[in-house]
Short mmCIF file of C-alpha atoms in Angstrom, two decimals:
data_model
loop_
_atom_site.label_atom_id
_atom_site.label_comp_id
_atom_site.label_asym_id
_atom_site.label_seq_id
_atom_site.Cartn_x
_atom_site.Cartn_y
_atom_site.Cartn_z
CA MET D 1 -29.60 43.45 28.41
CA SER D 2 -27.30 43.85 25.67
CA GLY D 3 -23.34 44.26 26.04
CA ARG D 4 -21.15 46.95 25.73
CA ALA D 5 -18.27 46.76 22.85
CA GLY D 6 -15.98 43.97 24.02
CA GLU D 7 -18.04 42.71 26.62
CA LYS D 8 -18.59 39.21 26.94
CA HIS D 9 -20.46 37.40 29.63
CA VAL D 10 -19.37 33.95 31.21
CA TRP D 11 -22.91 32.69 31.19
CA THR D 12 -25.85 33.85 29.34
CA TRP D 13 -29.47 33.20 29.57
CA PRO D 14 -30.01 29.63 29.75
CA ILE D 15 -27.94 29.88 32.83
CA ALA D 16 -30.16 32.54 34.46
CA GLY D 17 -33.23 30.21 33.59
CA TYR D 18 -31.44 27.36 35.15
CA LEU D 19 -30.54 29.14 38.49
CA PHE D 20 -34.51 30.67 38.27
CA LEU D 21 -36.04 27.24 37.76
CA GLY D 22 -33.70 25.22 40.17
CA GLY D 23 -34.62 28.00 42.63
CA LEU D 24 -38.34 27.74 41.55
CA GLY D 25 -38.39 24.14 42.06
CA ALA D 26 -36.58 23.62 45.24
CA GLY D 27 -38.58 26.30 46.52
CA MET D 28 -42.00 24.41 45.55
CA THR D 29 -40.66 21.20 46.59
CA LEU D 30 -39.73 22.61 50.22
CA VAL D 31 -42.81 24.73 50.67
CA ALA D 32 -45.18 21.88 49.92
CA ALA D 33 -43.47 19.36 51.98
CA VAL D 34 -43.64 22.00 54.85
CA ALA D 35 -47.23 22.38 54.13
CA ASP D 36 -47.36 18.78 54.45
CA LEU D 37 -45.42 17.85 57.27
CA VAL D 38 -46.52 20.86 59.50
CA PHE D 39 -49.94 21.75 58.38
CA GLY D 40 -51.14 18.27 57.13
CA LEU D 41 -52.02 19.89 53.81
CA GLY D 42 -50.56 17.61 51.54
CA SER D 43 -53.39 16.59 49.82
CA VAL D 44 -53.80 19.56 48.07
CA MET D 45 -49.85 19.60 47.17
CA ALA D 46 -49.72 16.83 44.47
CA ALA D 47 -49.74 19.21 41.55
CA SER D 48 -47.02 21.65 43.35
CA VAL D 49 -44.91 18.63 43.65
CA ALA D 50 -45.41 17.73 40.18
CA GLY D 51 -44.74 21.23 39.13
CA SER D 52 -41.44 21.35 40.90
CA LEU D 53 -40.23 18.33 38.99
CA VAL D 54 -41.17 19.77 35.98
CA ALA D 55 -39.53 23.23 36.79
CA LEU D 56 -36.35 21.17 37.81
CA GLY D 57 -36.42 19.23 34.48
CA LEU D 58 -36.62 22.07 32.41
CA GLY D 59 -34.00 23.88 34.18
CA SER D 60 -31.93 21.04 33.95
CA PHE D 61 -32.76 20.97 29.95
CA LEU D 62 -31.08 24.52 29.90
CA LEU D 63 -28.19 23.76 32.08
CA VAL D 64 -27.22 20.89 29.10
CA PHE D 65 -28.19 23.60 26.62
CA GLU D 66 -25.55 26.18 27.76
CA LEU D 67 -22.69 23.47 27.85
CA GLY D 68 -20.27 23.52 24.97
CA ARG D 69 -20.92 19.78 24.43
CA PRO D 70 -24.26 19.07 25.35
CA LEU D 71 -23.88 15.51 24.63
CA ALA D 72 -21.15 14.90 26.98
CA PHE D 73 -23.18 16.32 30.05
CA TRP D 74 -23.30 12.92 31.62
CA ARG D 75 -19.69 13.60 32.94
CA VAL D 76 -20.96 16.58 35.12
CA PHE D 77 -21.44 14.04 37.32
CA SER D 78 -17.78 12.56 37.73
CA ALA D 79 -16.27 15.04 39.88
CA GLN D 80 -16.15 14.68 43.69
CA LYS D 81 -15.76 18.30 44.88
CA ALA D 82 -17.06 20.98 42.38
CA VAL D 83 -20.17 22.51 43.65
CA LEU D 84 -21.37 22.17 39.89
CA THR D 85 -21.57 18.46 40.89
CA PHE D 86 -23.16 18.49 43.86
CA GLY D 87 -25.81 20.51 42.52
CA ALA D 88 -26.14 18.35 39.28
CA TRP D 89 -26.43 15.40 41.63
CA MET D 90 -29.23 17.17 44.26
CA VAL D 91 -31.26 18.48 41.48
CA SER D 92 -31.09 15.09 39.82
CA VAL D 93 -32.12 13.34 42.72
CA LEU D 94 -34.54 15.95 43.52
CA ILE D 95 -36.23 15.36 40.71
CA VAL D 96 -36.69 11.46 41.48
CA VAL D 97 -37.91 12.27 44.86
CA ASP D 98 -40.34 14.59 43.62
CA ALA D 99 -41.84 11.74 41.40
CA LEU D 100 -41.77 9.71 44.51
CA TYR D 101 -43.69 12.47 46.60
CA PHE D 102 -46.49 12.83 43.86
CA SER D 103 -47.32 9.07 43.53
CA PHE D 104 -48.03 9.60 47.46
CA LEU D 105 -49.91 12.57 47.07
CA SER D 106 -51.87 12.23 44.06
CA GLY D 107 -53.91 9.14 45.52
CA TRP D 108 -53.33 7.51 42.08
CA PHE D 109 -51.33 4.96 43.23
CA PRO D 110 -51.94 1.70 45.49
CA TRP D 111 -49.52 2.96 48.24
CA SER D 112 -50.85 6.27 48.24
CA GLY D 113 -51.46 7.35 51.66
CA ALA D 114 -49.10 5.58 53.54
CA SER D 115 -48.39 7.93 55.90
CA GLY D 116 -44.99 6.76 57.01
CA ALA D 117 -43.54 6.36 53.71
CA GLN D 118 -44.74 9.73 52.56
CA GLY D 119 -43.47 11.57 55.35
CA ALA D 120 -40.11 10.17 54.62
CA VAL D 121 -40.36 11.38 51.29
CA ALA D 122 -41.51 14.47 52.35
CA VAL D 123 -38.44 15.30 54.60
CA ILE D 124 -35.97 14.22 52.30
CA GLY D 125 -37.58 16.69 49.45
CA SER D 126 -37.34 19.43 52.02
CA LEU D 127 -33.95 18.60 52.55
CA LEU D 128 -33.23 18.27 49.08
CA GLY D 129 -35.08 21.56 48.47
CA CYS D 130 -32.81 23.40 50.86
CA GLY D 131 -29.74 21.97 49.27
CA VAL D 132 -30.98 23.14 46.00
CA LEU D 133 -32.07 26.53 46.71
CA VAL D 134 -28.66 27.05 48.51
CA TYR D 135 -26.83 25.63 45.73
CA THR D 136 -27.98 28.11 43.04
CA GLY D 137 -26.56 30.72 45.19
CA VAL D 138 -23.43 28.88 46.09
CA GLU D 139 -22.75 28.25 42.63
CA LEU D 140 -22.16 32.06 41.34
CA ALA D 141 -20.79 33.00 45.19
CA SER D 142 -17.70 30.57 45.15
CA MET D 143 -16.17 32.53 42.27
CA ARG D 144 -13.99 34.57 43.80
CA ALA D 145 -13.21 36.36 40.60
CA ARG D 146 -16.43 37.75 40.15
CA VAL D 147 -17.04 41.04 42.44
CA PHE D 148 -20.89 41.03 42.54
CA TRP D 149 -21.21 37.34 43.23
CA ASN D 150 -18.60 36.41 45.64
CA THR D 151 -20.36 36.99 48.85
CA PRO D 152 -22.16 34.66 51.62
CA ALA D 153 -25.26 37.19 50.71
CA LEU D 154 -25.81 36.04 47.21
CA PRO D 155 -27.06 32.18 48.22
CA VAL D 156 -29.25 34.04 51.10
CA LEU D 157 -30.83 36.26 48.16
CA PHE D 158 -31.31 33.07 46.18
CA VAL D 159 -32.96 31.37 49.00
CA PHE D 160 -35.66 33.50 50.14
CA SER D 161 -36.28 34.60 46.17
CA GLY D 162 -36.57 31.05 45.37
CA LEU D 163 -38.96 30.16 48.12
CA LEU D 164 -41.06 33.45 47.19
CA THR D 165 -41.18 32.20 43.64
CA GLY D 166 -41.71 28.75 45.38
CA ALA D 167 -44.81 29.62 47.34
CA GLY D 168 -46.41 31.32 44.12
CA GLY D 169 -45.47 28.20 41.93
CA ASP D 170 -47.30 26.30 44.70
CA PHE D 171 -50.12 28.80 44.98
CA LEU D 172 -51.49 28.71 41.46
CA LEU D 173 -50.86 24.98 41.88
CA VAL D 174 -52.97 24.75 44.62
CA LEU D 175 -55.88 26.39 42.48
CA VAL D 176 -55.38 23.90 39.40
CA TRP D 177 -55.18 20.97 41.58
CA THR D 178 -57.91 21.64 43.59
CA GLY D 179 -60.04 23.42 40.73
CA SER D 180 -63.75 24.67 41.41
CA GLY D 181 -64.16 22.56 44.77
CA ILE D 182 -61.25 24.18 46.93
CA GLY D 183 -62.60 22.84 50.05
CA THR D 184 -61.45 23.69 53.63
CA THR D 185 -58.05 21.90 53.26
CA GLY D 186 -57.64 24.17 49.91
CA TRP D 187 -58.31 27.23 51.52
CA ALA D 188 -56.25 26.59 54.37
CA ALA D 189 -53.26 26.22 51.93
CA LEU D 190 -54.10 29.04 49.98
CA GLY D 191 -54.24 31.37 52.98
CA GLY D 192 -51.09 30.06 54.13
CA LEU D 193 -49.37 30.17 50.91
CA ALA D 194 -50.36 33.71 50.51
CA LEU D 195 -48.99 34.85 54.01
CA ALA D 196 -45.89 33.04 53.34
CA MET D 197 -45.41 34.65 50.05
CA MET D 198 -45.89 38.10 51.93
CA LEU D 199 -43.27 37.28 54.34
CA PHE D 200 -40.64 36.16 51.48
CA ALA D 201 -41.27 38.84 49.45
CA ALA D 202 -40.75 41.67 52.57
CA VAL D 203 -37.76 39.50 53.07
CA THR D 204 -36.26 39.23 49.46
CA LEU D 205 -36.91 42.89 49.04
CA PHE D 206 -35.43 43.93 52.09
CA THR D 207 -32.48 41.33 51.08
CA VAL D 208 -32.20 42.51 47.33
CA LEU D 209 -31.70 46.43 48.56
CA LEU D 210 -29.60 45.56 51.20
CA TYR D 211 -27.34 43.49 48.81
CA VAL D 212 -27.31 46.47 46.15
CA LEU D 213 -26.34 49.12 48.47
CA MET D 214 -23.43 46.59 50.17
CA MET D 215 -22.14 46.63 46.69
CA LEU D 216 -22.49 50.31 46.49
CA THR D 217 -20.67 51.29 49.10
CA SER D 218 -18.17 48.39 49.06
CA ALA D 219 -14.47 49.17 48.81
CA GLY D 220 -13.80 47.45 45.24
CA THR D 221 -14.41 49.89 42.32
CA GLU D 222 -16.17 47.09 40.34
CA ALA D 223 -18.80 46.08 42.64
CA ASN D 224 -19.90 50.10 42.87
CA THR D 225 -19.99 50.17 39.16
CA VAL D 226 -21.91 46.73 38.98
CA ALA D 227 -24.55 48.46 41.91
CA ARG D 228 -24.59 51.57 39.88
CA ARG D 229 -25.44 49.97 36.75
CA TRP D 230 -28.03 48.29 38.76
CA LEU D 231 -29.63 51.51 40.39
CA VAL D 232 -29.28 54.26 37.76
CA GLY D 233 -27.49 52.48 34.75
CA ARG D 234 -27.97 50.24 31.79
CA TYR D 235 -29.92 47.86 34.22
CA ALA D 236 -32.05 50.13 36.15
CA LEU D 237 -35.28 49.51 34.39
CA TYR D 238 -35.16 45.81 34.78
CA PHE D 239 -34.09 46.32 38.22
CA TRP D 240 -36.38 48.84 39.55
CA VAL D 241 -39.68 47.48 37.54
CA GLY D 242 -39.08 43.66 36.95
CA VAL D 243 -37.49 42.99 40.10
CA ILE D 244 -38.79 45.78 42.76
CA GLY D 245 -41.87 47.28 41.25
CA VAL D 246 -43.77 44.53 39.25
CA GLY D 247 -41.99 41.32 40.85
CA LEU D 248 -42.08 42.51 44.59
CA LEU D 249 -44.36 45.74 45.75
CA VAL D 250 -47.04 45.06 43.47
CA PRO D 251 -47.79 41.53 44.39
CA LEU D 252 -47.07 42.51 48.30
CA VAL D 253 -49.97 45.06 47.62
CA LEU D 254 -52.25 42.46 46.30
CA LEU D 255 -51.36 40.05 48.69
CA GLY D 256 -52.71 42.27 51.32
CA VAL D 257 -55.94 43.00 49.51
CA GLY D 258 -56.15 39.55 48.62
CA ILE D 259 -55.85 38.58 52.09
CA SER D 260 -58.27 41.28 53.60
CA ALA D 261 -60.74 40.07 51.15
CA GLN D 262 -60.66 36.33 51.61
CA GLN D 263 -61.74 36.77 55.25
CA ALA D 264 -64.60 38.52 54.05
CA SER D 265 -65.76 36.29 51.01
CA GLY D 266 -63.44 35.68 47.84
CA GLY D 267 -59.89 37.51 47.18
CA VAL D 268 -58.27 34.83 45.13
CA LEU D 269 -57.78 36.49 42.21
CA PRO D 270 -55.36 39.28 43.64
CA MET D 271 -53.79 36.26 45.03
CA ALA D 272 -53.19 34.37 42.26
CA VAL D 273 -51.61 37.68 40.24
CA ALA D 274 -49.56 38.37 42.87
CA SER D 275 -48.11 34.50 42.60
CA ALA D 276 -47.63 35.12 39.08
CA LEU D 277 -46.21 38.38 39.12
CA VAL D 278 -43.59 37.13 41.88
CA MET D 279 -41.99 34.86 38.96
CA VAL D 280 -41.20 38.33 37.38
CA GLN D 281 -39.10 39.15 40.15
CA GLY D 282 -37.13 35.43 40.06
CA VAL D 283 -36.55 35.85 36.43
CA PHE D 284 -35.44 39.16 36.28
CA LEU D 285 -33.13 38.81 39.49
CA ARG D 286 -31.56 35.64 37.98
CA PHE D 287 -30.56 37.64 34.82
CA LEU D 288 -29.37 40.81 36.71
CA VAL D 289 -27.27 38.94 38.77
CA VAL D 290 -25.85 36.25 35.84
CA TYR D 291 -25.06 38.96 33.64
CA SER D 292 -23.39 41.38 36.45
CA ASP D 293 -20.27 39.35 36.17
CA ASP D 294 -17.93 41.81 36.41
CA ARG D 295 -14.40 40.65 37.08
CA LYS D 296 -11.29 42.92 38.81
CA MET D 297 -9.61 44.33 35.86
CA LEU D 298 -5.72 45.43 35.34
CA ALA D 299 -5.44 49.35 33.94
CA GLY D 300 -5.69 48.99 29.97
CA GLU D 301 -7.21 45.66 29.80
CA LEU D 302 -10.54 46.79 29.20
CA ARG D 303 -9.02 49.09 26.21
CA ARG D 304 -7.07 45.80 24.95
CA ARG D 305 -10.56 43.72 24.74
CA GLU D 306 -12.47 46.05 23.37
CA ARG D 307 -9.89 46.31 20.50
CA ARG D 308 -10.32 42.41 19.60
CA PRO D 309 -11.82 41.65 16.51
CA SER D 310 -15.65 40.57 16.73
CA GLY D 311 -18.09 39.09 13.98
CA THR D 312 -15.23 37.00 12.56
CA GLU D 313 -16.86 33.71 11.82
CA LEU D 314 -18.33 34.48 8.62
CA PHE D 315 -14.54 35.91 7.33
CA LEU D 316 -13.16 32.67 8.95
CA ARG D 317 -15.94 30.25 7.07
CA ALA D 318 -15.45 31.80 3.76
CA HIS D 319 -11.50 32.22 4.32
CA LYS D 320 -11.36 28.29 5.18
CA GLY D 321 -14.17 27.34 2.88
CA MET H 1 10.51 19.04 42.18
CA THR H 2 9.90 20.59 39.45
CA ARG H 3 7.58 23.61 39.42
CA PHE H 4 7.46 25.68 36.35
CA ALA H 5 6.82 29.68 36.69
CA MET H 6 7.48 32.69 34.24
CA VAL H 7 8.96 36.33 35.19
CA MET H 8 7.53 39.26 33.14
CA ASP H 9 10.23 41.83 32.97
CA THR H 10 7.91 45.25 32.12
CA ARG H 11 11.45 47.09 31.92
CA ARG H 12 12.23 45.46 28.76
CA CYS H 13 8.89 44.87 27.06
CA ILE H 14 7.99 47.15 24.32
CA GLY H 15 4.16 46.19 24.10
CA CYS H 16 5.11 44.67 20.24
CA ASP H 17 2.67 41.76 20.68
CA SER H 18 4.93 39.45 19.00
CA CYS H 19 4.08 36.78 21.52
CA THR H 20 0.51 37.25 21.17
CA THR H 21 1.23 36.23 17.72
CA ALA H 22 3.47 33.62 17.97
CA CYS H 23 1.19 31.80 20.14
CA LYS H 24 -1.68 32.62 18.18
CA VAL H 25 0.01 30.72 15.02
CA TRP H 26 1.58 27.77 17.04
CA ASN H 27 -1.63 26.92 18.50
CA ASP H 28 -3.83 28.02 15.39
CA LEU H 29 -6.06 29.94 17.48
CA PRO H 30 -9.56 32.06 15.71
CA LEU H 31 -9.09 35.61 15.32
CA ASP H 32 -10.50 36.53 18.41
CA LEU H 33 -8.94 34.93 20.72
CA GLU H 34 -5.49 34.97 22.25
CA PHE H 35 -3.76 33.43 25.25
CA ASN H 36 -1.49 36.10 25.87
CA PRO H 37 -2.53 39.89 25.45
CA VAL H 38 0.01 42.52 25.94
CA VAL H 39 -2.24 45.22 27.82
CA THR H 40 -0.93 48.68 28.28
CA ASP H 41 -0.98 51.23 30.95
CA GLY H 42 -0.61 54.97 30.03
CA PRO H 43 0.98 57.03 28.76
CA ASN H 44 0.47 58.48 32.35
CA GLY H 45 1.57 61.52 34.33
CA VAL H 46 2.33 64.99 33.08
CA TYR H 47 4.73 65.76 29.98
CA PRO H 48 7.78 65.30 30.22
CA HIS H 49 7.12 63.02 33.22
CA LEU H 50 5.05 60.35 31.12
CA HIS H 51 5.33 56.52 31.36
CA MET H 52 4.02 53.85 30.02
CA VAL H 53 3.98 49.94 31.12
CA HIS H 54 3.29 46.94 28.93
CA LEU H 55 1.96 43.82 31.10
CA PRO H 56 2.24 40.72 29.21
CA LEU H 57 -0.54 38.78 30.29
CA ILE H 58 -1.02 34.66 30.15
CA CYS H 59 -2.52 31.91 32.21
CA MET H 60 -0.98 32.71 35.72
CA HIS H 61 -0.87 28.48 36.32
CA CYS H 62 -1.86 29.48 39.81
CA ALA H 63 -0.96 27.02 42.65
CA GLU H 64 -4.25 27.30 44.08
CA SER H 65 -6.19 27.26 40.83
CA PRO H 66 -9.68 28.11 41.46
CA CYS H 67 -10.26 26.56 37.56
CA VAL H 68 -9.18 23.46 38.85
CA HIS H 69 -11.46 23.08 41.99
CA VAL H 70 -14.77 24.64 40.11
CA CYS H 71 -14.67 22.08 37.46
CA PRO H 72 -17.32 19.53 37.33
CA THR H 73 -15.62 16.70 35.15
CA GLY H 74 -11.79 16.98 36.14
CA ALA H 75 -11.40 18.08 33.06
CA SER H 76 -8.95 21.14 34.22
CA LYS H 77 -6.06 19.42 35.71
CA CYS H 78 -3.15 20.81 37.74
CA ASP H 79 0.33 18.91 36.87
CA ASP H 80 3.19 18.16 39.56
CA ASP H 81 4.99 20.45 37.60
CA GLY H 82 2.68 23.14 38.36
CA ILE H 83 1.03 23.11 34.82
CA VAL H 84 -2.45 24.00 34.47
CA TRP H 85 -4.03 22.73 31.68
CA VAL H 86 -7.78 21.50 29.99
CA ASP H 87 -7.93 17.67 29.23
CA GLU H 88 -10.35 18.69 26.24
CA ALA H 89 -11.38 15.09 25.85
CA LYS H 90 -13.18 15.39 29.42
CA CYS H 91 -14.20 19.06 29.06
CA ILE H 92 -18.20 19.62 28.31
CA GLY H 93 -17.65 23.32 28.07
CA CYS H 94 -19.58 24.37 31.18
CA GLY H 95 -17.77 27.39 31.76
CA ALA H 96 -17.08 27.39 35.45
CA CYS H 97 -13.81 27.42 35.02
CA MET H 98 -14.42 30.65 32.97
CA ALA H 99 -16.28 32.42 35.95
CA ALA H 100 -13.67 31.00 38.33
CA CYS H 101 -10.70 32.38 36.48
CA PRO H 102 -9.38 35.99 37.92
CA TYR H 103 -7.32 36.66 34.97
CA ASP H 104 -9.69 35.94 31.88
CA ALA H 105 -7.13 33.24 30.79
CA ARG H 106 -10.15 30.84 29.56
CA HIS H 107 -11.95 30.78 26.59
CA LYS H 108 -14.93 28.69 25.26
CA ASP H 109 -14.07 27.70 21.55
CA SER H 110 -17.23 28.06 19.68
CA ALA H 111 -16.20 25.55 16.90
CA SER H 112 -15.50 22.43 19.35
CA GLY H 113 -17.15 23.67 22.64
CA VAL H 114 -14.23 23.44 25.02
CA VAL H 115 -12.47 25.48 26.67
CA MET H 116 -9.06 26.68 25.71
CA LYS H 117 -6.11 27.78 27.56
CA CYS H 118 -2.33 28.48 27.45
CA ASP H 119 -0.78 25.11 28.77
CA PHE H 120 2.79 27.08 29.03
CA CYS H 121 3.16 24.47 25.85
CA LYS H 122 3.72 21.91 28.00
CA ASP H 123 4.71 19.38 24.96
CA ARG H 124 7.74 21.72 24.41
CA VAL H 125 8.52 22.56 27.64
CA ARG H 126 8.76 18.87 28.51
CA LYS H 127 10.93 18.26 25.72
CA ARG H 128 13.56 20.96 27.48
CA GLN H 129 12.16 23.73 24.94
CA GLU H 130 10.82 27.07 25.71
CA PRO H 131 7.48 27.79 25.39
CA HIS H 132 6.54 29.51 22.13
CA CYS H 133 6.16 33.09 23.46
CA VAL H 134 9.22 32.90 25.42
CA TRP H 135 11.54 31.95 22.46
CA THR H 136 9.92 34.56 20.64
CA CYS H 137 10.22 37.50 22.44
CA HIS H 138 13.47 39.05 21.44
CA GLN H 139 13.44 41.39 24.22
CA ARG H 140 13.76 38.87 26.54
CA ALA H 141 10.94 40.37 28.66
CA ARG H 142 9.65 36.78 29.46
CA ILE H 143 12.09 34.55 31.08
CA PHE H 144 10.91 30.81 31.95
CA GLY H 145 11.89 27.83 34.08
CA ASP H 146 11.80 25.82 37.22
CA LEU H 147 10.93 27.49 40.46
CA ASP H 148 12.48 24.72 42.71
CA ASP H 149 15.59 24.93 40.42
CA PRO H 150 17.74 27.75 42.40
CA THR H 151 20.38 27.80 39.78
CA SER H 152 17.84 28.95 37.09
CA ASP H 153 17.00 32.34 35.71
CA VAL H 154 13.24 32.30 37.19
CA ALA H 155 14.19 31.31 40.87
CA ARG H 156 17.34 33.84 40.53
CA LEU H 157 15.02 36.79 39.46
CA VAL H 158 12.19 35.97 42.07
CA ALA H 159 14.59 35.59 44.96
CA SER H 160 16.74 38.55 44.21
CA VAL H 161 14.46 41.27 42.33
CA ARG H 162 11.28 42.48 43.42
CA THR H 163 8.63 40.91 41.46
CA GLU H 164 4.80 40.74 41.83
CA GLN H 165 1.87 38.85 41.41
CA LEU H 166 -1.35 39.53 39.95
CA PHE H 167 -4.27 39.79 41.95
CA ALA H 168 -2.07 38.03 44.89
CA GLU H 169 -4.95 39.07 47.11
CA MET H 170 -7.48 36.57 45.69
CA GLY H 171 -5.58 33.98 47.13
CA THR H 172 -4.54 32.22 44.03
CA ASP H 173 -0.64 32.23 44.15
CA PRO H 174 -0.21 32.73 40.59
CA GLN H 175 3.28 31.23 39.34
CA VAL H 176 3.83 34.32 37.02
CA PHE H 177 6.15 37.06 38.29
CA TYR H 178 5.73 40.67 37.08
CA ILE H 179 9.00 42.88 37.49
CA ILE H 180 6.93 46.21 37.34
CA GLY H 181 9.03 49.08 35.69
CA THR H 182 8.27 51.10 32.31
CA GLY H 183 8.67 49.98 28.93
CA GLY H 184 11.68 49.45 27.03
CA GLN H 185 14.22 50.14 29.82
CA GLY H 186 16.20 46.97 30.49
#
């Protein structure tokens, strides 16, 4: 995803990583909370909630890493109305709720198993999970200057993609948590998560294709340019192989194989591989979107920008030194 | 009430980049950073009917500033007189304002990590001096003043001449107005 001469992106890989991990963590908590509240499968979801905590923590670290002044990160909580502030608060509170939720699900603490309190924490976690999932898309979609981001369809895409990676992460961590003794509850959770992944993968596939086609046929020249870049241009390999092929179609096939096989006897391996592969979709999609920050430009502006000097830091250091 | 604005008379601009250079020197900007580049559209047309327009760009000091709304720390400010500026003490360099700006008017300084932008030379302006780019422009293509003062040059020009705001469809209500014409005709 190297840039052309003069091309400068507002945000780079740490923000793509932050958006991926934010969606992953929020999706994991939301799916785990639904599995707990609706299907009573909370007992095998402890590691999933802990995994969400780790993903959100790592994502927050990446956000701080991208800042020009990382040590002043705490100021991000100070504005009243900015989307980024809302997001930072939601992610931070979700990390705390995840820790609390884990303490209920793990069975390691005296209060573990207090079903009323656990249910309340699960509801709060699921609400915050929804909020963070939506926020990761809204943060970009609110930028009206960026033609490829500025649409309400982006949060929708990020929500389904986040749910898919969340269900995938939960699947893998249910396997880790239950170990060799999966048990009836474990099998029920794995089967449910596999079905959820199939649903989310199908919807994500439909949504992402629709999104790119919408941009390709939209009135804006810049949006067309980005869509062509995704479909046949510099990003085509990442899009068709990373997002569509390895990240969505292959997992769909593997999940189908795994679910059929599970009904006969085993079939966990193909589903586990699918759970890992959906992460590829999540990562590539966030990278592609973050690097598609094209702006509507004035005639002659690109030519001017390409004429700007670059790589001057060495010269300036030598000059000032 | 004061509302500072600028008129760019592209009929007079010859694309000499004096304003760009003056701004860089006045604000001691790094080599690869400029607050007010002049972009050139053209030459267009077929000989002998050729034309070319120079557009001096700058922060538009939008009345509906998207950069101010997205700032998570309150570092991006829009004062009562319409000047949009960055409080460096509060800026964490998150880049949200850069992403929100339709005019590429904000830049992160790699040395300090904070976002920098044109502030209409507010320290000069509030001492009743002109911004440095306006003071430098020998073609008088940049006109600065109080839009709420009907006797000011900017108010008179905006009221009497057809002006355009760049990307007005984005709803940012930019306070820089362009008189569109071909270069060096004024």
